[in-house]
């Protein structure tokens, strides 16, 4: 049983089954790991219930975010053993609260203009438990997709990656947007279920379902770990 089955209607299940959606595309031969926006803005600075965490970090996903961090750490450890190219995204720094950098985000939250001075030191910093290491690439972005306005695709081309293992947050926002763009570039995409998270429980489930039906495989952490551990030791040069 898929984690989203409990929010689908009988009609939904019948329609997607008859339409042929949800076929498993399979994993690629030269994967890269993409870790989207796992910064303190989206986790808070400590594991705590989301209704507490969002008081200080308004985009936090609370404890579910930290469960995702620990799962990502496990996958990241396996990926590093195989020298899998690892790409992180996080937001552009916006200490001046620039309207140009905020852009359309201001229209969709009535807390955008809050004084975040106390949080800025950590806000867009990748969570320490999975912090980038030498050789990893951090991509700064302003919009949901990891690809929009960034050189990510050119860097994936440079390492000859044919597929992505996707982790991060939020499932319904930046993860989904990045997955659709990667799909649009004809990459094979696998979303590692325990490694993605969202502040909305229904949003998390329905977007996993929608990606699994049309744009990506949604795979359990164990499958991702088994796949990475079975990669050839010399697939990527250690310098990458």
mmCIF file of N, CA and C in Angstrom, residues 22-139:
data_model
loop_
_atom_site.group_PDB
_atom_site.id
_atom_site.type_symbol
_atom_site.label_atom_id
_atom_site.label_comp_id
_atom_site.label_asym_id
_atom_site.label_seq_id
_atom_site.Cartn_x
_atom_site.Cartn_y
_atom_site.Cartn_z
ATOM 1 N N UNK A 22 1.795 5.792 -13.744
ATOM 2 C CA UNK A 22 2.459 5.201 -12.586
ATOM 3 C C UNK A 22 3.433 4.096 -12.906
ATOM 4 N N UNK A 23 3.697 3.861 -14.186
ATOM 5 C CA UNK A 23 4.698 2.857 -14.550
ATOM 6 C C UNK A 23 6.053 3.253 -13.978
ATOM 7 N N UNK A 24 6.793 2.298 -13.480
ATOM 8 C CA UNK A 24 8.104 2.589 -12.922
ATOM 9 C C UNK A 24 9.124 2.779 -14.043
ATOM 10 N N UNK A 25 9.794 3.926 -14.031
ATOM 11 C CA UNK A 25 10.756 4.252 -15.085
ATOM 12 C C UNK A 25 12.102 3.598 -14.853
ATOM 13 N N UNK A 26 12.444 3.347 -13.604
ATOM 14 C CA UNK A 26 13.714 2.712 -13.284
ATOM 15 C C UNK A 26 14.816 3.721 -12.994
ATOM 16 N N UNK A 27 15.875 3.217 -12.429
ATOM 17 C CA UNK A 27 17.010 4.052 -12.019
ATOM 18 C C UNK A 27 18.022 4.151 -13.150
ATOM 19 N N UNK A 28 18.789 5.236 -13.152
ATOM 20 C CA UNK A 28 19.778 5.440 -14.198
ATOM 21 C C UNK A 28 21.076 4.710 -13.918
ATOM 22 N N UNK A 29 22.051 4.958 -14.787
ATOM 23 C CA UNK A 29 23.364 4.338 -14.642
ATOM 24 C C UNK A 29 24.388 5.272 -14.015
ATOM 25 N N UNK A 30 24.148 6.585 -14.142
ATOM 26 C CA UNK A 30 25.082 7.572 -13.583
ATOM 27 C C UNK A 30 24.280 8.608 -12.801
ATOM 28 N N UNK A 31 23.935 8.282 -11.545
ATOM 29 C CA UNK A 31 23.085 9.183 -10.761
ATOM 30 C C UNK A 31 23.865 10.345 -10.148
ATOM 31 N N UNK A 32 23.147 11.393 -9.870
ATOM 32 C CA UNK A 32 23.628 12.468 -9.001
ATOM 33 C C UNK A 32 22.621 12.605 -7.875
ATOM 34 N N UNK A 33 23.092 13.090 -6.750
ATOM 35 C CA UNK A 33 22.227 13.302 -5.589
ATOM 36 C C UNK A 33 21.889 14.786 -5.508
ATOM 37 N N UNK A 34 20.596 15.097 -5.442
ATOM 38 C CA UNK A 34 20.135 16.479 -5.346
ATOM 39 C C UNK A 34 19.395 16.665 -4.028
ATOM 40 N N UNK A 35 19.911 17.535 -3.178
ATOM 41 C CA UNK A 35 19.345 17.798 -1.850
ATOM 42 C C UNK A 35 18.798 19.227 -1.853
ATOM 43 N N UNK A 36 17.493 19.343 -1.817
ATOM 44 C CA UNK A 36 16.835 20.621 -2.071
ATOM 45 C C UNK A 36 16.458 21.322 -0.771
ATOM 46 N N UNK A 37 17.075 22.478 -0.524
ATOM 47 C CA UNK A 37 16.635 23.449 0.487
ATOM 48 C C UNK A 37 16.551 22.900 1.918
ATOM 49 N N UNK A 38 17.417 21.994 2.288
ATOM 50 C CA UNK A 38 17.392 21.483 3.664
ATOM 51 C C UNK A 38 18.228 22.425 4.524
ATOM 52 N N UNK A 39 17.655 23.594 4.749
ATOM 53 C CA UNK A 39 18.287 24.621 5.573
ATOM 54 C C UNK A 39 17.410 24.883 6.790
ATOM 55 N N UNK A 40 17.903 25.728 7.687
ATOM 56 C CA UNK A 40 17.186 25.951 8.947
ATOM 57 C C UNK A 40 15.858 26.681 8.754
ATOM 58 N N UNK A 41 15.711 27.389 7.637
ATOM 59 C CA UNK A 41 14.399 27.968 7.334
ATOM 60 C C UNK A 41 13.317 26.901 7.284
ATOM 61 N N UNK A 42 13.684 25.702 6.806
ATOM 62 C CA UNK A 42 12.694 24.662 6.570
ATOM 63 C C UNK A 42 12.684 23.576 7.635
ATOM 64 N N UNK A 43 13.638 23.614 8.550
ATOM 65 C CA UNK A 43 13.644 22.621 9.636
ATOM 66 C C UNK A 43 13.500 23.262 11.011
ATOM 67 N N UNK A 44 13.730 24.573 11.095
ATOM 68 C CA UNK A 44 13.928 25.171 12.399
ATOM 69 C C UNK A 44 15.301 24.787 12.919
ATOM 70 N N UNK A 45 15.705 25.372 14.019
ATOM 71 C CA UNK A 45 17.059 25.110 14.512
ATOM 72 C C UNK A 45 17.154 23.930 15.476
ATOM 73 N N UNK A 46 16.024 23.247 15.699
ATOM 74 C CA UNK A 46 16.030 22.054 16.529
ATOM 75 C C UNK A 46 14.744 21.271 16.261
ATOM 76 N N UNK A 47 14.748 19.975 16.522
ATOM 77 C CA UNK A 47 13.513 19.198 16.354
ATOM 78 C C UNK A 47 12.475 19.624 17.393
ATOM 79 N N UNK A 48 11.346 20.089 16.925
ATOM 80 C CA UNK A 48 10.251 20.438 17.826
ATOM 81 C C UNK A 48 8.953 20.416 17.030
ATOM 82 N N UNK A 49 7.808 20.286 17.706
ATOM 83 C CA UNK A 49 6.532 20.247 16.992
ATOM 84 C C UNK A 49 6.391 21.445 16.056
ATOM 85 N N UNK A 50 5.810 21.200 14.899
ATOM 86 C CA UNK A 50 5.763 22.227 13.864
ATOM 87 C C UNK A 50 5.066 23.493 14.327
ATOM 88 N N UNK A 51 4.023 23.374 15.145
ATOM 89 C CA UNK A 51 3.311 24.571 15.574
ATOM 90 C C UNK A 51 4.151 25.434 16.506
ATOM 91 N N UNK A 52 5.178 24.857 17.113
ATOM 92 C CA UNK A 52 6.143 25.636 17.871
ATOM 93 C C UNK A 52 7.215 26.215 16.943
ATOM 94 N N UNK A 53 7.691 25.377 16.042
ATOM 95 C CA UNK A 53 8.800 25.778 15.182
ATOM 96 C C UNK A 53 8.442 26.945 14.266
ATOM 97 N N UNK A 54 7.217 26.952 13.737
ATOM 98 C CA UNK A 54 6.853 28.006 12.785
ATOM 99 C C UNK A 54 6.697 29.375 13.443
ATOM 100 N N UNK A 55 6.653 29.426 14.748
ATOM 101 C CA UNK A 55 6.595 30.734 15.409
ATOM 102 C C UNK A 55 7.870 31.527 15.178
ATOM 103 N N UNK A 56 8.997 30.815 15.069
ATOM 104 C CA UNK A 56 10.278 31.478 14.848
ATOM 105 C C UNK A 56 10.769 31.353 13.416
ATOM 106 N N UNK A 57 10.563 30.194 12.813
ATOM 107 C CA UNK A 57 10.949 29.958 11.424
ATOM 108 C C UNK A 57 9.658 29.670 10.655
ATOM 109 N N UNK A 58 9.119 30.690 9.991
ATOM 110 C CA UNK A 58 7.750 30.592 9.476
ATOM 111 C C UNK A 58 7.581 29.537 8.389
ATOM 112 N N UNK A 59 8.682 29.099 7.736
ATOM 113 C CA UNK A 59 8.562 28.073 6.697
ATOM 114 C C UNK A 59 8.979 26.689 7.200
ATOM 115 N N UNK A 60 9.170 26.542 8.501
ATOM 116 C CA UNK A 60 9.638 25.273 9.061
ATOM 117 C C UNK A 60 8.648 24.134 8.850
ATOM 118 N N UNK A 61 9.207 22.940 8.709
ATOM 119 C CA UNK A 61 8.403 21.716 8.630
ATOM 120 C C UNK A 61 8.452 20.930 9.939
ATOM 121 N N UNK A 62 9.097 21.487 10.950
ATOM 122 C CA UNK A 62 9.074 20.882 12.273
ATOM 123 C C UNK A 62 9.765 19.538 12.354
ATOM 124 N N UNK A 63 9.238 18.675 13.213
ATOM 125 C CA UNK A 63 9.875 17.378 13.476
ATOM 126 C C UNK A 63 9.962 16.499 12.238
ATOM 127 N N UNK A 64 8.983 16.591 11.347
ATOM 128 C CA UNK A 64 9.034 15.789 10.123
ATOM 129 C C UNK A 64 10.239 16.175 9.272
ATOM 130 N N UNK A 65 10.604 17.457 9.323
ATOM 131 C CA UNK A 65 11.804 17.887 8.624
ATOM 132 C C UNK A 65 13.044 17.235 9.180
ATOM 133 N N UNK A 66 13.131 17.126 10.493
ATOM 134 C CA UNK A 66 14.309 16.501 11.100
ATOM 135 C C UNK A 66 14.367 15.008 10.834
ATOM 136 N N UNK A 67 13.217 14.347 10.765
ATOM 137 C CA UNK A 67 13.237 12.925 10.357
ATOM 138 C C UNK A 67 13.796 12.808 8.948
ATOM 139 N N UNK A 68 13.428 13.750 8.086
ATOM 140 C CA UNK A 68 13.981 13.759 6.739
ATOM 141 C C UNK A 68 15.479 13.973 6.739
ATOM 142 N N UNK A 69 15.960 14.866 7.589
ATOM 143 C CA UNK A 69 17.401 15.128 7.693
ATOM 144 C C UNK A 69 18.152 13.852 8.033
ATOM 145 N N UNK A 70 17.657 13.096 8.995
ATOM 146 C CA UNK A 70 18.367 11.885 9.413
ATOM 147 C C UNK A 70 18.367 10.832 8.301
ATOM 148 N N UNK A 71 17.282 10.754 7.543
ATOM 149 C CA UNK A 71 17.239 9.815 6.413
ATOM 150 C C UNK A 71 18.199 10.264 5.309
ATOM 151 N N UNK A 72 18.230 11.566 5.036
ATOM 152 C CA UNK A 72 19.153 12.091 4.029
ATOM 153 C C UNK A 72 20.593 11.799 4.441
ATOM 154 N N UNK A 73 20.894 11.966 5.712
ATOM 155 C CA UNK A 73 22.252 11.702 6.195
ATOM 156 C C UNK A 73 22.678 10.267 5.885
ATOM 157 N N UNK A 74 21.768 9.332 6.042
ATOM 158 C CA UNK A 74 22.102 7.934 5.745
ATOM 159 C C UNK A 74 22.376 7.738 4.256
ATOM 160 N N UNK A 75 21.534 8.306 3.410
ATOM 161 C CA UNK A 75 21.738 8.174 1.967
ATOM 162 C C UNK A 75 22.994 8.908 1.532
ATOM 163 N N UNK A 76 23.235 10.061 2.105
ATOM 164 C CA UNK A 76 24.409 10.846 1.760
ATOM 165 C C UNK A 76 25.689 10.087 2.099
ATOM 166 N N UNK A 77 25.692 9.391 3.218
ATOM 167 C CA UNK A 77 26.861 8.606 3.582
ATOM 168 C C UNK A 77 27.174 7.538 2.552
ATOM 169 N N UNK A 78 26.147 6.859 2.073
ATOM 170 C CA UNK A 78 26.345 5.834 1.042
ATOM 171 C C UNK A 78 26.813 6.460 -0.267
ATOM 172 N N UNK A 79 26.236 7.615 -0.621
ATOM 173 C CA UNK A 79 26.617 8.288 -1.866
ATOM 174 C C UNK A 79 28.071 8.739 -1.835
ATOM 175 N N UNK A 80 28.515 9.236 -0.677
ATOM 176 C CA UNK A 80 29.903 9.681 -0.566
ATOM 177 C C UNK A 80 30.877 8.512 -0.738
ATOM 178 N N UNK A 81 30.496 7.340 -0.254
ATOM 179 C CA UNK A 81 31.354 6.162 -0.410
ATOM 180 C C UNK A 81 31.602 5.838 -1.880
ATOM 181 N N UNK A 82 30.629 6.180 -2.735
ATOM 182 C CA UNK A 82 30.733 5.892 -4.170
ATOM 183 C C UNK A 82 31.095 7.129 -4.995
ATOM 184 N N UNK A 83 31.401 8.215 -4.328
ATOM 185 C CA UNK A 83 31.781 9.462 -4.999
ATOM 186 C C UNK A 83 30.685 9.982 -5.924
ATOM 187 N N UNK A 84 29.431 9.727 -5.556
ATOM 188 C CA UNK A 84 28.311 10.224 -6.360
ATOM 189 C C UNK A 84 28.287 11.750 -6.279
ATOM 190 N N UNK A 85 28.244 12.459 -7.402
ATOM 191 C CA UNK A 85 28.181 13.927 -7.360
ATOM 192 C C UNK A 85 26.970 14.394 -6.557
ATOM 193 N N UNK A 86 27.213 15.321 -5.651
ATOM 194 C CA UNK A 86 26.159 15.776 -4.747
ATOM 195 C C UNK A 86 25.957 17.273 -4.908
ATOM 196 N N UNK A 87 24.701 17.639 -5.148
ATOM 197 C CA UNK A 87 24.326 19.032 -5.356
ATOM 198 C C UNK A 87 23.294 19.429 -4.307
ATOM 199 N N UNK A 88 23.526 20.556 -3.679
ATOM 200 C CA UNK A 88 22.583 21.122 -2.723
ATOM 201 C C UNK A 88 21.978 22.389 -3.324
ATOM 202 N N UNK A 89 20.773 22.714 -2.909
ATOM 203 C CA UNK A 89 20.252 24.047 -3.191
ATOM 204 C C UNK A 89 19.890 24.727 -1.875
ATOM 205 N N UNK A 90 19.979 26.035 -1.896
ATOM 206 C CA UNK A 90 19.457 26.854 -0.812
ATOM 207 C C UNK A 90 19.163 28.222 -1.407
ATOM 208 N N UNK A 91 18.504 29.085 -0.645
ATOM 209 C CA UNK A 91 18.063 30.364 -1.191
ATOM 210 C C UNK A 91 19.204 31.365 -1.271
ATOM 211 N N UNK A 92 19.019 32.352 -2.128
ATOM 212 C CA UNK A 92 19.902 33.508 -2.144
ATOM 213 C C UNK A 92 19.803 34.230 -0.798
ATOM 214 N N UNK A 93 20.902 34.758 -0.321
ATOM 215 C CA UNK A 93 20.865 35.568 0.891
ATOM 216 C C UNK A 93 20.031 36.821 0.638
ATOM 217 N N UNK A 94 19.240 37.195 1.621
ATOM 218 C CA UNK A 94 18.367 38.355 1.458
ATOM 219 C C UNK A 94 18.313 39.142 2.762
ATOM 220 N N UNK A 95 19.465 39.464 3.311
ATOM 221 C CA UNK A 95 19.511 40.132 4.607
ATOM 222 C C UNK A 95 18.842 41.499 4.578
ATOM 223 N N UNK A 96 18.833 42.158 3.427
ATOM 224 C CA UNK A 96 18.230 43.482 3.329
ATOM 225 C C UNK A 96 16.727 43.413 3.075
ATOM 226 N N UNK A 97 16.185 42.195 3.021
ATOM 227 C CA UNK A 97 14.762 42.018 2.745
ATOM 228 C C UNK A 97 14.372 42.702 1.437
ATOM 229 N N UNK A 98 15.230 42.547 0.435
ATOM 230 C CA UNK A 98 15.041 43.208 -0.849
ATOM 231 C C UNK A 98 13.763 42.743 -1.538
ATOM 232 N N UNK A 99 12.939 43.700 -1.962
ATOM 233 C CA UNK A 99 11.707 43.370 -2.669
ATOM 234 C C UNK A 99 12.000 42.681 -3.988
ATOM 235 N N UNK A 100 13.141 43.036 -4.620
ATOM 236 C CA UNK A 100 13.503 42.414 -5.897
ATOM 237 C C UNK A 100 13.793 40.932 -5.700
ATOM 238 N N UNK A 101 14.549 40.603 -4.634
ATOM 239 C CA UNK A 101 14.862 39.201 -4.379
ATOM 240 C C UNK A 101 13.645 38.422 -3.885
ATOM 241 N N UNK A 102 12.812 39.059 -3.090
ATOM 242 C CA UNK A 102 11.611 38.375 -2.595
ATOM 243 C C UNK A 102 10.657 38.070 -3.736
ATOM 244 N N UNK A 103 10.492 39.012 -4.633
ATOM 245 C CA UNK A 103 9.650 38.783 -5.797
ATOM 246 C C UNK A 103 8.240 38.356 -5.435
ATOM 247 N N UNK A 104 7.744 37.343 -6.144
ATOM 248 C CA UNK A 104 6.362 36.888 -5.972
ATOM 249 C C UNK A 104 6.056 36.261 -4.637
ATOM 250 N N UNK A 105 7.105 35.890 -3.869
ATOM 251 C CA UNK A 105 6.839 35.276 -2.567
ATOM 252 C C UNK A 105 6.042 36.207 -1.657
ATOM 253 N N UNK A 106 6.264 37.508 -1.784
ATOM 254 C CA UNK A 106 5.592 38.465 -0.895
ATOM 255 C C UNK A 106 4.086 38.439 -1.066
ATOM 256 N N UNK A 107 3.635 38.037 -2.242
ATOM 257 C CA UNK A 107 2.197 38.043 -2.519
ATOM 258 C C UNK A 107 1.468 36.877 -1.869
ATOM 259 N N UNK A 108 2.198 35.875 -1.415
ATOM 260 C CA UNK A 108 1.550 34.649 -0.955
ATOM 261 C C UNK A 108 1.725 34.358 0.532
ATOM 262 N N UNK A 109 2.368 35.259 1.281
ATOM 263 C CA UNK A 109 2.480 35.067 2.734
ATOM 264 C C UNK A 109 2.392 36.412 3.418
ATOM 265 N N UNK A 110 1.552 36.485 4.441
ATOM 266 C CA UNK A 110 1.443 37.746 5.165
ATOM 267 C C UNK A 110 2.521 37.893 6.236
ATOM 268 N N UNK A 111 3.494 36.951 6.254
ATOM 269 C CA UNK A 111 4.619 37.064 7.195
ATOM 270 C C UNK A 111 5.935 37.374 6.487
ATOM 271 N N UNK A 112 5.885 37.625 5.174
ATOM 272 C CA UNK A 112 7.114 37.858 4.421
ATOM 273 C C UNK A 112 7.915 39.039 4.950
ATOM 274 N N UNK A 113 7.233 40.064 5.418
ATOM 275 C CA UNK A 113 7.918 41.290 5.842
ATOM 276 C C UNK A 113 8.383 41.250 7.295
ATOM 277 N N UNK A 114 8.231 40.124 7.970
ATOM 278 C CA UNK A 114 8.654 40.043 9.371
ATOM 279 C C UNK A 114 10.147 40.304 9.525
ATOM 280 N N UNK A 115 10.525 40.879 10.638
ATOM 281 C CA UNK A 115 11.933 41.079 10.962
ATOM 282 C C UNK A 115 12.536 39.731 11.355
ATOM 283 N N UNK A 116 13.394 39.206 10.491
ATOM 284 C CA UNK A 116 14.012 37.899 10.723
ATOM 285 C C UNK A 116 15.468 38.039 11.170
ATOM 286 N N UNK A 117 15.821 39.170 11.710
ATOM 287 C CA UNK A 117 17.213 39.452 12.072
ATOM 288 C C UNK A 117 17.822 38.348 12.931
ATOM 289 N N UNK A 118 17.063 37.872 13.898
ATOM 290 C CA UNK A 118 17.600 36.858 14.809
ATOM 291 C C UNK A 118 17.835 35.521 14.124
ATOM 292 N N UNK A 119 17.143 35.289 13.001
ATOM 293 C CA UNK A 119 17.266 34.000 12.317
ATOM 294 C C UNK A 119 18.235 34.030 11.137
ATOM 295 N N UNK A 120 18.616 35.224 10.648
ATOM 296 C CA UNK A 120 19.364 35.283 9.392
ATOM 297 C C UNK A 120 20.682 34.534 9.429
ATOM 298 N N UNK A 121 21.320 34.471 10.585
ATOM 299 C CA UNK A 121 22.618 33.804 10.647
ATOM 300 C C UNK A 121 22.515 32.345 10.217
ATOM 301 N N UNK A 122 21.365 31.740 10.522
ATOM 302 C CA UNK A 122 21.198 30.325 10.189
ATOM 303 C C UNK A 122 20.208 30.069 9.063
ATOM 304 N N UNK A 123 19.395 31.018 8.718
ATOM 305 C CA UNK A 123 18.219 30.775 7.891
ATOM 306 C C UNK A 123 18.471 29.930 6.650
ATOM 307 N N UNK A 124 19.411 30.329 5.813
ATOM 308 C CA UNK A 124 19.655 29.630 4.559
ATOM 309 C C UNK A 124 20.869 28.710 4.617
ATOM 310 N N UNK A 125 21.359 28.465 5.819
ATOM 311 C CA UNK A 125 22.498 27.566 6.014
ATOM 312 C C UNK A 125 22.014 26.113 5.961
ATOM 313 N N UNK A 126 22.718 25.284 5.189
ATOM 314 C CA UNK A 126 22.381 23.862 5.144
ATOM 315 C C UNK A 126 22.541 23.273 6.543
ATOM 316 N N UNK A 127 21.595 22.447 6.948
ATOM 317 C CA UNK A 127 21.607 21.859 8.284
ATOM 318 C C UNK A 127 22.938 21.116 8.519
ATOM 319 N N UNK A 128 23.520 21.353 9.671
ATOM 320 C CA UNK A 128 24.862 20.858 9.973
ATOM 321 C C UNK A 128 24.995 19.347 9.804
ATOM 322 N N UNK A 129 23.948 18.613 10.150
ATOM 323 C CA UNK A 129 24.016 17.146 10.083
ATOM 324 C C UNK A 129 24.272 16.616 8.680
ATOM 325 N N UNK A 130 23.959 17.409 7.661
ATOM 326 C CA UNK A 130 24.198 16.974 6.278
ATOM 327 C C UNK A 130 24.976 18.041 5.516
ATOM 328 N N UNK A 131 25.803 18.798 6.203
ATOM 329 C CA UNK A 131 26.494 19.936 5.597
ATOM 330 C C UNK A 131 27.344 19.509 4.404
ATOM 331 N N UNK A 132 27.430 20.372 3.398
ATOM 332 C CA UNK A 132 28.286 20.073 2.227
ATOM 333 C C UNK A 132 29.741 19.876 2.639
ATOM 334 N N UNK A 133 30.409 19.006 1.888
ATOM 335 C CA UNK A 133 31.835 18.758 2.077
ATOM 336 C C UNK A 133 32.581 19.212 0.834
ATOM 337 N N UNK A 134 33.912 19.334 0.904
ATOM 338 C CA UNK A 134 34.678 19.727 -0.276
ATOM 339 C C UNK A 134 34.338 18.831 -1.467
ATOM 340 N N UNK A 135 34.091 19.465 -2.591
ATOM 341 C CA UNK A 135 33.705 18.739 -3.797
ATOM 342 C C UNK A 135 32.223 18.755 -4.062
ATOM 343 N N UNK A 136 31.411 18.982 -3.022
ATOM 344 C CA UNK A 136 29.973 19.137 -3.224
ATOM 345 C C UNK A 136 29.695 20.524 -3.801
ATOM 346 N N UNK A 137 28.571 20.649 -4.475
ATOM 347 C CA UNK A 137 28.193 21.907 -5.108
ATOM 348 C C UNK A 137 26.940 22.457 -4.435
ATOM 349 N N UNK A 138 26.984 23.740 -4.053
ATOM 350 C CA UNK A 138 25.820 24.417 -3.504
ATOM 351 C C UNK A 138 25.303 25.405 -4.548
ATOM 352 N N UNK A 139 24.060 25.229 -4.937
ATOM 353 C CA UNK A 139 23.419 26.077 -5.944
ATOM 354 C C UNK A 139 22.485 27.048 -5.230
#
